[in-house]
Coordinates of C-alpha atoms in Angstrom, one line a residue:
Chain A
M66 CA 33.4 28.2 -29.0
T67 CA 33.8 24.5 -28.3
A68 CA 31.2 21.9 -27.6
V69 CA 33.0 20.8 -24.5
T70 CA 32.0 23.9 -22.4
Q71 CA 28.3 23.5 -23.5
K72 CA 25.9 21.9 -21.1
P73 CA 23.8 19.0 -22.4
Q74 CA 20.5 20.0 -24.0
A75 CA 18.5 18.1 -21.4
E76 CA 20.1 20.0 -18.6
L77 CA 19.5 23.4 -20.3
L78 CA 15.8 22.5 -20.8
Y79 CA 15.6 21.4 -17.2
E80 CA 17.1 24.7 -16.0
A81 CA 14.7 26.7 -18.2
Q82 CA 11.8 24.8 -16.7
L83 CA 13.0 25.5 -13.2
R84 CA 13.5 29.2 -14.0
K85 CA 9.9 29.3 -15.3
E86 CA 8.6 27.7 -12.2
R87 CA 10.5 30.1 -10.0
I88 CA 9.2 33.2 -11.8
F89 CA 5.6 31.8 -11.5
R90 CA 6.0 31.2 -7.8
T91 CA 7.4 34.7 -7.3
H92 CA 4.5 36.3 -9.1
V93 CA 2.0 34.3 -7.1
G94 CA 3.7 35.2 -3.8
V95 CA 3.7 39.0 -4.7
T96 CA 0.0 38.8 -5.6
W97 CA -0.8 37.2 -2.3
L98 CA 1.1 39.9 -0.5
V99 CA -0.8 42.6 -2.4
L100 CA -4.2 41.0 -1.5
L101 CA -3.1 40.7 2.1
M102 CA -2.0 44.3 2.3
T103 CA -5.4 45.3 0.8
I104 CA -7.3 43.6 3.5
V105 CA -5.0 45.1 6.2
F106 CA -5.5 48.5 4.6
F107 CA -9.3 48.2 4.7
F108 CA -9.2 47.5 8.4
S109 CA -6.5 50.1 9.1
G110 CA -8.8 53.0 9.9
Q111 CA -6.8 55.3 7.7
N112 CA -8.3 57.8 5.2
F113 CA -6.8 57.4 1.8
L114 CA -7.8 59.2 -1.4
G115 CA -11.2 59.8 0.1
I116 CA -11.7 56.1 1.1
K117 CA -12.7 55.9 4.7
T118 CA -11.5 52.5 5.9
I119 CA -12.8 50.5 8.9
S120 CA -11.1 51.2 12.2
L121 CA -10.8 48.4 14.7
D122 CA -10.8 48.8 18.4
N123 CA -7.1 48.2 19.0
I124 CA -7.3 48.5 22.7
F125 CA -9.8 45.7 22.8
I126 CA -7.5 43.6 20.6
T127 CA -4.4 44.1 22.8
E128 CA -6.4 43.5 26.0
N129 CA -8.0 40.3 24.8
L130 CA -5.4 38.8 22.4
A131 CA -3.8 36.7 25.1
F132 CA -7.2 35.4 26.3
I133 CA -8.3 34.3 22.8
A134 CA -4.8 32.9 22.0
G135 CA -5.2 30.8 25.2
G136 CA -7.7 28.7 23.3
L137 CA -5.2 27.6 20.6
G138 CA -3.9 24.8 22.7
E139 CA -7.4 23.4 23.3
T140 CA -8.2 23.7 19.6
I141 CA -5.0 21.7 18.8
R142 CA -5.6 19.2 21.6
I143 CA -9.2 18.4 20.6
S144 CA -8.2 18.1 16.9
I145 CA -5.3 15.7 17.6
L146 CA -7.4 13.5 19.9
S147 CA -10.3 13.5 17.4
I148 CA -8.2 12.6 14.4
L149 CA -6.6 9.7 16.3
L150 CA -10.0 8.4 17.2
A151 CA -11.2 9.0 13.6
M152 CA -8.3 7.1 12.2
I153 CA -9.0 4.0 14.3
L154 CA -12.7 4.1 13.5
A155 CA -12.1 4.7 9.8
L156 CA -9.7 1.8 9.6
L157 CA -12.2 -0.5 11.4
A158 CA -15.0 0.7 9.3
A159 CA -13.0 0.2 6.1
L160 CA -12.1 -3.3 7.1
G161 CA -15.7 -4.0 7.9
R162 CA -16.7 -2.6 4.6
L163 CA -14.3 -5.1 2.9
S164 CA -15.3 -8.0 5.1
T165 CA -17.2 -10.9 3.7
F166 CA -18.7 -11.6 7.1
P167 CA -22.2 -10.1 7.0
P168 CA -22.4 -8.7 10.6
F169 CA -19.1 -6.8 10.2
Y170 CA -20.1 -5.4 6.8
A171 CA -23.5 -4.4 8.2
L172 CA -22.0 -2.8 11.3
S173 CA -19.6 -0.8 9.2
T174 CA -22.2 0.4 6.7
F175 CA -24.7 1.2 9.4
Y176 CA -22.3 3.4 11.3
V177 CA -21.2 5.2 8.2
S178 CA -24.8 5.7 7.1
L179 CA -26.0 7.0 10.5
I180 CA -23.1 9.4 10.9
R181 CA -23.2 10.7 7.4
G182 CA -27.0 11.0 7.5
T183 CA -27.0 13.5 10.4
P184 CA -25.4 16.9 10.9
L185 CA -22.1 17.2 12.8
Y186 CA -23.7 20.0 14.8
L187 CA -26.4 17.7 16.0
Q188 CA -23.9 15.0 16.8
I189 CA -21.9 17.4 19.0
F190 CA -25.0 18.4 20.9
F191 CA -26.0 14.8 21.2
F192 CA -22.8 13.8 22.9
F193 CA -22.8 16.9 25.2
L194 CA -26.4 17.2 26.1
A195 CA -28.5 14.2 25.1
L196 CA -26.1 11.4 26.2
P197 CA -26.2 12.4 29.9
Q198 CA -30.0 11.9 29.8
I199 CA -29.3 8.2 29.0
F200 CA -26.1 7.8 31.1
P201 CA -26.2 10.3 34.0
A202 CA -22.6 9.5 34.7
W203 CA -21.5 10.9 31.4
A204 CA -22.4 14.4 32.7
T205 CA -19.4 14.3 34.9
V206 CA -17.0 13.5 32.0
P207 CA -15.1 16.7 30.9
G208 CA -16.7 18.4 27.9
L209 CA -13.5 17.9 25.9
W210 CA -14.2 14.1 25.6
A211 CA -17.7 14.5 24.3
G212 CA -16.3 16.9 21.7
V213 CA -13.6 14.4 20.8
L214 CA -16.1 11.6 20.6
A215 CA -18.4 13.6 18.3
L216 CA -15.7 14.8 16.0
G217 CA -13.9 11.5 15.9
M218 CA -16.9 9.5 15.1
N219 CA -18.0 12.0 12.4
Y220 CA -14.7 12.2 10.7
G221 CA -14.1 8.4 11.1
A222 CA -17.2 7.8 9.0
Y223 CA -16.1 10.1 6.2
M224 CA -12.5 8.9 6.3
S225 CA -13.4 5.2 6.1
E226 CA -14.1 5.7 2.4
T227 CA -10.5 7.0 2.0
F228 CA -9.2 4.0 3.8
R229 CA -11.3 1.6 1.9
A230 CA -10.1 3.1 -1.4
G231 CA -6.5 2.8 0.0
I232 CA -6.9 -0.8 0.8
A233 CA -8.5 -1.5 -2.5
S234 CA -5.6 0.2 -4.3
V235 CA -3.1 -2.5 -3.1
S236 CA -2.9 -5.0 -5.9
K237 CA -3.8 -8.7 -5.5
G238 CA -0.3 -9.6 -6.4
Q239 CA 0.9 -8.0 -3.1
R240 CA -1.4 -10.2 -1.1
E241 CA -0.3 -13.3 -3.1
A242 CA 3.4 -12.6 -2.6
A243 CA 2.8 -12.3 1.2
L244 CA 0.7 -15.5 1.3
A245 CA 3.3 -17.3 -0.8
L246 CA 5.9 -16.3 1.8
G247 CA 3.7 -18.1 4.4
M248 CA 2.1 -15.0 6.0
T249 CA -1.3 -15.4 7.6
P250 CA -4.1 -13.3 6.3
G251 CA -3.7 -11.1 9.4
Q252 CA 0.0 -10.6 8.9
T253 CA -0.6 -9.8 5.3
M254 CA -3.1 -7.2 6.3
L255 CA -1.0 -5.6 9.0
R256 CA 2.4 -5.7 7.4
I257 CA 1.7 -5.5 3.6
V258 CA -1.7 -4.1 2.9
I259 CA -2.4 -1.5 5.6
P260 CA 1.0 0.3 5.4
Q261 CA 0.5 0.8 1.6
A262 CA -3.1 1.8 2.1
L263 CA -2.1 4.3 4.8
R264 CA 0.4 5.9 2.4
F265 CA -2.4 6.2 -0.2
A266 CA -4.6 7.8 2.5
I267 CA -2.1 10.2 4.0
P268 CA -2.8 13.2 1.6
P269 CA -6.6 13.1 2.0
M270 CA -6.2 12.4 5.7
G271 CA -4.0 15.5 6.1
N272 CA -6.8 17.5 4.4
D273 CA -9.3 16.0 6.8
F274 CA -7.2 16.9 9.8
I275 CA -6.9 20.5 8.6
A276 CA -10.6 20.6 8.0
M277 CA -11.2 19.2 11.5
T278 CA -9.2 21.9 13.3
K279 CA -11.7 24.3 11.9
D280 CA -14.8 22.1 12.5
S281 CA -13.6 21.9 16.1
A282 CA -15.0 25.5 16.4
L283 CA -18.5 23.9 16.4
V284 CA -17.7 22.4 19.8
S285 CA -17.7 25.9 21.3
A286 CA -21.5 26.1 20.9
T287 CA -22.0 23.8 23.9
G288 CA -20.0 26.2 26.1
F289 CA -17.9 23.7 27.8
V290 CA -14.7 23.6 25.8
H291 CA -12.8 26.8 26.0
E292 CA -11.1 26.7 22.6
L293 CA -10.4 29.6 20.2
M294 CA -14.0 30.1 18.9
W295 CA -15.5 29.9 22.4
R296 CA -13.1 32.5 23.7
A297 CA -13.6 34.8 20.7
T298 CA -17.3 34.8 21.0
K299 CA -17.2 35.2 24.8
V300 CA -15.2 38.4 24.8
G301 CA -16.7 39.6 21.6
R302 CA -20.3 39.5 22.8
A303 CA -19.5 40.8 26.3
Q304 CA -17.9 44.0 25.0
F305 CA -19.8 44.3 21.6
N306 CA -16.5 43.9 19.8
N307 CA -17.5 40.8 17.7
L308 CA -15.7 42.1 14.6
E309 CA -12.4 42.4 16.4
A310 CA -12.8 39.1 18.3
L311 CA -13.7 37.2 15.2
I312 CA -10.9 38.7 13.1
V313 CA -8.4 37.7 15.8
A314 CA -9.8 34.1 15.9
A315 CA -9.8 34.0 12.1
V316 CA -6.1 35.0 12.0
F317 CA -5.3 32.2 14.4
Y318 CA -7.2 29.6 12.5
W319 CA -5.7 30.7 9.2
G320 CA -2.2 30.7 10.6
L321 CA -2.7 27.2 12.1
T322 CA -4.0 26.0 8.7
L323 CA -1.0 27.4 6.9
I324 CA 1.4 25.7 9.3
L325 CA -0.5 22.4 9.1
T326 CA -0.5 22.6 5.3
Y327 CA 3.2 23.1 5.3
F328 CA 3.8 20.0 7.4
Q329 CA 1.3 18.0 5.3
N330 CA 3.2 18.8 2.1
R331 CA 6.4 17.7 3.7
L332 CA 4.9 14.5 5.0
E333 CA 3.4 13.8 1.6
A334 CA 6.8 14.2 0.0
R335 CA 8.4 11.9 2.6
M336 CA 5.7 9.2 2.2
S337 CA 5.9 9.1 -1.6
R338 CA 9.4 7.6 -1.3
G339 CA 9.2 4.0 -2.5
D340 CA 6.1 4.6 -4.5
R341 CA 5.9 2.6 -7.7
Chain B
M91 CA 15.2 -41.6 -5.0
S92 CA 11.7 -40.5 -4.2
A93 CA 9.9 -37.5 -5.6
I94 CA 10.1 -34.2 -3.7
V95 CA 7.0 -32.9 -5.5
K96 CA 4.1 -35.2 -6.3
I97 CA 0.9 -33.9 -7.8
S98 CA -1.8 -36.6 -7.9
N99 CA -5.1 -36.5 -9.8
L100 CA -5.4 -32.8 -9.6
D101 CA -8.6 -31.1 -10.8
K102 CA -9.3 -27.4 -10.9
Y103 CA -12.6 -25.8 -11.8
F104 CA -13.3 -22.1 -12.1
G105 CA -17.1 -22.3 -11.8
R106 CA -18.1 -24.7 -14.5
L107 CA -14.8 -24.3 -16.4
H108 CA -12.6 -27.3 -16.1
V109 CA -9.1 -25.8 -16.3
L110 CA -7.0 -28.7 -14.9
K111 CA -8.0 -32.2 -15.8
D112 CA -6.8 -35.0 -13.6
I113 CA -3.1 -33.9 -13.6
S114 CA -0.4 -36.1 -12.1
L115 CA 3.2 -35.1 -12.1
E116 CA 6.3 -36.0 -10.1
V117 CA 9.5 -34.0 -9.7
Q118 CA 12.7 -35.5 -8.3
P119 CA 15.0 -33.6 -5.9
R120 CA 17.4 -31.2 -7.8
E121 CA 15.3 -31.5 -10.9
V122 CA 14.5 -28.5 -13.1
V123 CA 11.1 -28.9 -14.9
C124 CA 9.9 -26.3 -17.4
I125 CA 6.2 -26.1 -18.1
I126 CA 5.3 -24.7 -21.5
G127 CA 2.1 -24.3 -23.3
R128 CA -0.1 -21.7 -25.0
S129 CA -1.9 -19.1 -22.8
G130 CA -5.0 -20.7 -21.3
S131 CA -3.5 -24.1 -21.3
G132 CA -3.6 -24.2 -17.5
K133 CA 0.2 -24.1 -16.8
S134 CA 0.1 -21.1 -14.4
T135 CA -2.9 -22.5 -12.6
L136 CA -1.1 -25.7 -12.1
L137 CA 1.9 -23.9 -10.6
R138 CA -0.4 -21.8 -8.4
C139 CA -2.1 -25.0 -7.2
I140 CA 1.2 -26.3 -5.8
N141 CA 1.3 -23.6 -3.1
F142 CA -2.5 -23.3 -2.9
L143 CA -2.7 -19.7 -4.2
E144 CA -5.3 -21.5 -6.2
E145 CA -7.2 -24.0 -4.1
P146 CA -7.3 -27.3 -6.1
S147 CA -10.9 -28.7 -6.5
H148 CA -9.8 -32.3 -6.1
G149 CA -6.5 -34.2 -5.8
T150 CA -3.4 -33.9 -3.6
I151 CA -0.2 -32.0 -3.6
E152 CA 2.8 -33.5 -1.8
V153 CA 5.9 -31.5 -1.2
D154 CA 8.8 -33.0 0.7
G155 CA 6.6 -35.5 2.5
L156 CA 3.8 -33.2 3.4
I157 CA 0.5 -34.2 1.7
V158 CA -2.3 -31.6 1.3
A159 CA -5.6 -32.4 -0.3
G160 CA -7.6 -29.9 -2.3
G161 CA -11.2 -29.0 -1.7
E162 CA -10.9 -29.1 2.1
K163 CA -11.7 -26.4 4.7
G164 CA -11.1 -25.7 8.3
K165 CA -8.3 -24.8 10.7
E166 CA -6.3 -28.0 10.2
H167 CA -6.3 -27.6 6.4
R168 CA -5.2 -23.9 6.8
Q169 CA -2.3 -25.1 8.9
L170 CA -1.3 -27.7 6.3
V171 CA -1.5 -25.0 3.5
H172 CA 0.7 -22.8 5.7
D173 CA 3.3 -25.6 6.1
L174 CA 3.2 -26.3 2.4
R175 CA 3.9 -22.6 1.6
L176 CA 7.0 -22.8 3.9
R177 CA 8.3 -25.6 1.7
T178 CA 7.8 -23.7 -1.5
G179 CA 9.2 -20.3 -2.7
M180 CA 7.4 -18.5 -5.5
V181 CA 8.6 -15.9 -8.1
F182 CA 5.9 -14.0 -9.9
Q183 CA 5.6 -12.5 -13.3
D184 CA 5.0 -9.0 -11.9
F185 CA 7.7 -9.4 -9.2
N186 CA 5.4 -8.2 -6.4
L187 CA 8.1 -6.7 -4.3
F188 CA 6.7 -4.7 -1.4
P189 CA 7.0 -1.1 -2.5
H190 CA 7.0 0.3 1.1
M191 CA 10.1 -1.7 2.1
S192 CA 13.7 -1.5 1.0
V193 CA 15.3 -4.3 -0.8
L194 CA 16.8 -5.7 2.4
E195 CA 13.5 -5.3 4.2
N196 CA 11.7 -7.2 1.4
V197 CA 14.1 -10.1 1.8
I198 CA 14.1 -10.4 5.6
E199 CA 10.3 -9.9 5.9
G200 CA 9.5 -13.6 5.4
P201 CA 12.0 -15.0 7.8
V202 CA 11.4 -12.4 10.5
T203 CA 7.6 -12.3 10.3
V204 CA 6.8 -15.8 9.4
K205 CA 9.6 -17.9 10.8
K206 CA 10.2 -15.5 13.8
M207 CA 13.9 -15.6 12.9
D208 CA 16.3 -13.4 14.8
R209 CA 16.7 -10.2 12.8
A210 CA 20.5 -10.2 12.7
K211 CA 20.4 -13.8 11.5
A212 CA 17.8 -13.0 8.9
I213 CA 19.9 -10.1 7.6
E214 CA 23.0 -12.3 7.4
L215 CA 21.0 -14.8 5.3
A216 CA 19.3 -12.1 3.2
E217 CA 22.7 -10.5 2.4
Y218 CA 24.1 -13.9 1.4
N219 CA 21.2 -14.4 -1.0
L220 CA 21.2 -10.8 -2.3
N221 CA 24.9 -11.2 -3.0
N222 CA 24.1 -14.4 -4.9
V223 CA 21.8 -12.6 -7.3
D224 CA 24.2 -9.7 -7.4
M225 CA 21.8 -7.2 -5.8
L226 CA 23.6 -6.7 -2.4
W227 CA 24.8 -3.3 -3.6
K228 CA 21.2 -2.1 -3.9
K229 CA 20.1 -3.4 -0.5
D230 CA 19.0 0.0 0.9
E231 CA 17.2 1.0 -2.3
Y232 CA 13.4 1.0 -2.7
P233 CA 11.9 -1.3 -5.4
N234 CA 10.6 1.6 -7.5
R235 CA 14.3 2.7 -8.1
L236 CA 15.1 -0.7 -9.7
S237 CA 14.8 -2.0 -13.2
G238 CA 12.5 -4.9 -13.9
G239 CA 15.4 -7.3 -14.1
Q240 CA 16.8 -6.1 -10.8
K241 CA 13.4 -6.4 -9.2
Q242 CA 13.0 -10.0 -10.3
R243 CA 16.5 -10.8 -9.0
V244 CA 15.5 -9.4 -5.6
A245 CA 12.2 -11.4 -5.7
I246 CA 14.3 -14.6 -6.3
A247 CA 16.5 -13.7 -3.3
R248 CA 13.4 -13.0 -1.2
A249 CA 12.0 -16.5 -2.1
L250 CA 15.4 -18.2 -1.5
T251 CA 15.8 -16.6 1.9
M252 CA 12.8 -18.6 3.2
E253 CA 15.0 -21.7 2.4
P254 CA 12.3 -23.5 0.5
R255 CA 12.6 -27.1 -0.7
V256 CA 11.1 -26.2 -4.1
M257 CA 11.1 -23.0 -6.2
L258 CA 8.1 -22.1 -8.3
F259 CA 8.6 -19.6 -11.1
D260 CA 5.5 -18.2 -12.8
E261 CA 6.6 -16.7 -16.1
P262 CA 9.5 -14.9 -14.4
T263 CA 10.7 -13.0 -17.5
S264 CA 7.4 -12.3 -19.3
A265 CA 7.0 -8.8 -17.9
L266 CA 10.6 -7.8 -18.7
D267 CA 12.1 -5.8 -21.5
P268 CA 14.0 -8.1 -23.9
E269 CA 17.4 -6.8 -22.8
L270 CA 16.7 -7.5 -19.2
I271 CA 15.6 -11.2 -19.6
G272 CA 19.2 -12.5 -19.8
E273 CA 20.3 -11.4 -16.3
V274 CA 17.2 -13.1 -14.7
L275 CA 17.8 -16.3 -16.6
T276 CA 21.4 -16.3 -15.6
V277 CA 20.4 -16.0 -11.9
M278 CA 17.9 -18.8 -12.3
K279 CA 20.5 -21.0 -14.0
K280 CA 22.8 -20.4 -11.0
V281 CA 20.1 -21.4 -8.6
A282 CA 19.5 -24.6 -10.6
L283 CA 23.2 -25.4 -10.6
E284 CA 23.3 -25.0 -6.8
G285 CA 20.8 -27.9 -6.7
M286 CA 17.5 -26.3 -6.1
T287 CA 14.4 -28.2 -7.3
M288 CA 12.6 -25.9 -9.7
L289 CA 9.3 -25.7 -11.6
V290 CA 9.3 -23.0 -14.2
V291 CA 6.4 -21.9 -16.3
T292 CA 8.1 -20.1 -19.1
H293 CA 8.1 -19.1 -22.8
E294 CA 11.9 -19.1 -22.9
M295 CA 12.7 -22.1 -25.0
G296 CA 16.5 -21.4 -24.9
F297 CA 16.4 -21.7 -21.1
A298 CA 14.3 -24.8 -21.2
K299 CA 16.7 -26.4 -23.6
E300 CA 19.8 -25.4 -21.7
V301 CA 18.8 -25.8 -18.1
A302 CA 15.7 -28.0 -17.8
D303 CA 16.0 -31.7 -17.1
R304 CA 12.4 -32.2 -18.3
V305 CA 10.0 -30.2 -20.2
V306 CA 6.3 -30.6 -19.6
V307 CA 3.9 -29.5 -22.3
M308 CA 0.3 -28.5 -21.4
A309 CA -2.7 -28.0 -23.6
D310 CA -6.4 -27.7 -22.6
G311 CA -5.7 -28.5 -18.9
E312 CA -3.8 -31.6 -19.6
I313 CA -0.2 -32.7 -19.8
I314 CA 0.2 -33.8 -23.4
E315 CA 4.0 -34.4 -23.3
D316 CA 6.7 -34.9 -20.7
A317 CA 10.2 -35.5 -21.9
A318 CA 13.8 -34.5 -21.7
P319 CA 14.3 -31.2 -23.7
E320 CA 16.6 -32.6 -26.4
E321 CA 14.0 -35.4 -27.1
L322 CA 11.0 -33.0 -26.9
F323 CA 12.5 -30.4 -29.2
E324 CA 13.9 -32.8 -31.7
T325 CA 11.1 -35.4 -31.9
P326 CA 7.9 -34.0 -30.5
K327 CA 5.2 -36.7 -30.4
D328 CA 2.1 -34.5 -30.2
A329 CA 1.1 -32.3 -33.1
R330 CA 0.3 -29.5 -30.6
T331 CA 3.8 -29.6 -29.2
L332 CA 5.2 -29.3 -32.7
A333 CA 2.9 -26.3 -33.4
L334 CA 4.1 -24.7 -30.1
I335 CA 7.7 -25.2 -30.9
E336 CA 7.2 -23.8 -34.4
R337 CA 5.5 -20.8 -33.0
Y338 CA 8.5 -20.0 -30.7
R339 CA 10.9 -20.6 -33.6
S340 CA 9.1 -18.1 -35.8
G341 CA 8.9 -15.7 -32.9
S342 CA 11.7 -13.9 -31.1
N343 CA 13.4 -17.2 -30.0

């Protein structure tokens, strides 16, 4: 036994650590699978050891699956458009919140206060139903845009706080280094502060986007945007198969969330490169 | 030979606190001036007034023929300050490299964004300066992967790539582990030997002795002594200078 063939202690410790993590992840994965199988079992309609499980109307599901799935695109579309609007509004509101010019500061805090002080559900109805009363021309605008406006403005107000914290997290020294190079305050903001603030804001923003895909279901209540939730309730109510319809919609929302979470984790890992 | 930097009757107040008291100082082209003093003596504030990171309350700063008065406001003043900053390069204690940019991107940021220099030309200039501080081999690395000494060398290259007339160093080695100080001082010495005019706020007495043409001692917002290093270190005139030198002797230097 020679020392030459032995691995350094640090490497051995690292390997042991990795092995521990792998075992933990495997156990978590297996438990998830068991829980999932349990739910599937409860809705399987089988009799097992005297337990009578719930049976779903499989014919309804196969007949309406395509119709409900057809709303997936609309759900994604409304979420993407809304998050883009929310990001712009959040950035503007954050800059206003940090402004020393009273009107900008006031506009920003007023917007955030108004939006956060009223329910999202109310805001959605406001943009669909109340706004055309003031501007009749708005009634001809597709329902999608009213939904995007409502969701975007709502999330923009909440996300502005994330952006503000992100901008505040950039040290004074960064600004000074940029100014010393001869950058204008505008260039300093755009090239140095905002990129660093965005990186800080990416993880919470990813969470907001994932939350938004589910809040987009609220838009269905107005009856003009035919996304997942609207389609599920439409066929569910018409045929008294609400249970099946809602389960199908839930599976789609959950699947979408899992996919988005996966991409968010990857994005987060990518963005953390270059962090101090 | 006329002065390249001329500070005239400079005053700086922080609220009611008078931190710089009627300072006047001239620096000749190619001269290396070290500014020493205890913390709170106003030495960093003086340096930061030269490129208006601190706005002087009164007095003027002249760099390479451009005269900017403190305590002014307005668009014209902002333009003057901008022009002044193009004439000066600054190196900070905490490096302040941009963490979201690679080493090369850090160095070309100034020329491309501020001077609107052609990107290829900026890269050429940046690579020349990175090579000069022996950091070209790390050009695609991000700052968080560098040691403190390496970061500071990149920061020096970043300032040099703006082709300033004067370099300002604000305690460039104070945030470094002792074993990393040497590499930064070596690079600074090289920059001095190439003929750059330098103002260096520092605690490194060895560097001041070896590289500086003049050493300026500050205390309580005033310049109390201004002499060649050999003269200053051998026969200090002011008791406070003597006390400062003694402190450094008994310390790590």
